PDB file of C-alpha atoms in Angstrom:
ATOM      1  CA  UNK A  13     120.639 114.068 114.572  1.00 54.00           C
ATOM      2  CA  UNK A  14     121.725 111.485 112.001  1.00 62.00           C
ATOM      3  CA  UNK A  15     122.033 108.844 114.713  1.00 68.00           C
ATOM      4  CA  UNK A  16     118.475 109.585 115.876  1.00 68.00           C
ATOM      5  CA  UNK A  17     117.182 109.192 112.321  1.00 66.00           C
ATOM      6  CA  UNK A  18     118.895 105.825 111.888  1.00 68.00           C
ATOM      7  CA  UNK A  19     117.487 104.599 115.201  1.00 67.00           C
ATOM      8  CA  UNK A  20     113.997 105.765 114.210  1.00 63.00           C
ATOM      9  CA  UNK A  21     114.245 104.072 110.803  1.00 62.00           C
ATOM     10  CA  UNK A  22     115.431 100.815 112.399  1.00 67.00           C
ATOM     11  CA  UNK A  23     112.651 100.821 114.997  1.00 67.00           C
ATOM     12  CA  UNK A  24     109.939 101.597 112.446  1.00 63.00           C
ATOM     13  CA  UNK A  25     111.131  99.523 109.488  1.00 63.00           C
ATOM     14  CA  UNK A  26     112.012  96.283 111.322  1.00 65.00           C
ATOM     15  CA  UNK A  27     108.438  95.280 112.298  1.00 69.00           C
ATOM     16  CA  UNK A  28     107.047  96.819 109.119  1.00 72.00           C
ATOM     17  CA  UNK A  29     109.311  94.775 106.842  1.00 74.00           C
ATOM     18  CA  UNK A  30     108.558  91.663 108.889  1.00 77.00           C
ATOM     19  CA  UNK A  31     104.831  92.160 108.332  1.00 82.00           C
ATOM     20  CA  UNK A  32     105.425  92.954 104.661  1.00 81.00           C
ATOM     21  CA  UNK A  33     107.457  89.766 104.261  1.00 83.00           C
ATOM     22  CA  UNK A  34     104.709  87.702 105.928  1.00 84.00           C
ATOM     23  CA  UNK A  35     102.085  89.395 103.781  1.00 84.00           C
ATOM     24  CA  UNK A  36     104.081  88.610 100.622  1.00 82.00           C
ATOM     25  CA  UNK A  37     104.381  84.943 101.597  1.00 86.00           C
ATOM     26  CA  UNK A  38     100.685  84.760 102.455  1.00 87.00           C
ATOM     27  CA  UNK A  39      99.696  86.482  99.201  1.00 82.00           C
ATOM     28  CA  UNK A  40     101.907  84.255  97.057  1.00 86.00           C
ATOM     29  CA  UNK A  41     100.529  81.099  98.726  1.00 85.00           C
ATOM     30  CA  UNK A  42      96.965  82.370  98.282  1.00 85.00           C
ATOM     31  CA  UNK A  43      97.655  83.288  94.659  1.00 84.00           C
ATOM     32  CA  UNK A  44      99.179  79.878  93.877  1.00 84.00           C
ATOM     33  CA  UNK A  45      96.259  78.056  95.512  1.00 84.00           C
ATOM     34  CA  UNK A  46      93.763  80.253  93.663  1.00 82.00           C
ATOM     35  CA  UNK A  47      95.466  79.807  90.302  1.00 82.00           C
ATOM     36  CA  UNK A  48      95.738  76.049  90.779  1.00 80.00           C
ATOM     37  CA  UNK A  49      92.103  75.688  91.855  1.00 81.00           C
ATOM     38  CA  UNK A  50      90.956  77.811  88.909  1.00 82.00           C
ATOM     39  CA  UNK A  51      93.134  75.801  86.559  1.00 83.00           C
ATOM     40  CA  UNK A  52      91.694  72.513  87.832  1.00 82.00           C
ATOM     41  CA  UNK A  53      88.175  73.915  87.714  1.00 80.00           C
ATOM     42  CA  UNK A  54      88.659  75.059  84.106  1.00 83.00           C
ATOM     43  CA  UNK A  55      90.108  71.663  83.199  1.00 82.00           C
ATOM     44  CA  UNK A  56      87.158  69.917  84.819  1.00 80.00           C
ATOM     45  CA  UNK A  57      84.641  72.160  83.047  1.00 80.00           C
ATOM     46  CA  UNK A  58      86.386  71.705  79.690  1.00 81.00           C
ATOM     47  CA  UNK A  59      86.347  67.927  80.235  1.00 78.00           C
ATOM     48  CA  UNK A  60      82.623  68.079  80.979  1.00 78.00           C
ATOM     49  CA  UNK A  61      81.976  70.242  77.913  1.00 78.00           C
ATOM     50  CA  UNK A  62      84.084  68.108  75.566  1.00 76.00           C
ATOM     51  CA  UNK A  63      82.613  64.849  76.869  1.00 69.00           C
ATOM     52  CA  UNK A  64      85.755  63.481  78.596  1.00 62.00           C
ATOM     53  CA  UNK A  65      87.628  63.114  75.309  1.00 58.00           C
ATOM     54  CA  UNK A  66      91.347  63.242  76.193  1.00 58.00           C
ATOM     55  CA  UNK A  67      92.369  63.866  72.578  1.00 60.00           C
ATOM     56  CA  UNK A  68      90.355  67.081  72.226  1.00 54.00           C
ATOM     57  CA  UNK A  69      92.374  68.957  74.873  1.00 53.00           C
ATOM     58  CA  UNK A  70      94.652  70.837  72.458  1.00 49.00           C
TER      59      UNK A  70
END
């Protein structure tokens, strides 16, 4: 019975964890790209608002 359970867990969890791993990588890449694009967009907007003055950033 225990052997059957281990086999079942291995068969079910192997593809599941593979998909989970891929999903995590995909999500982290998407998150990084999103955060970077938002950061650049906010920088660009703040530059437009402040009139391209590099000393008024802080």
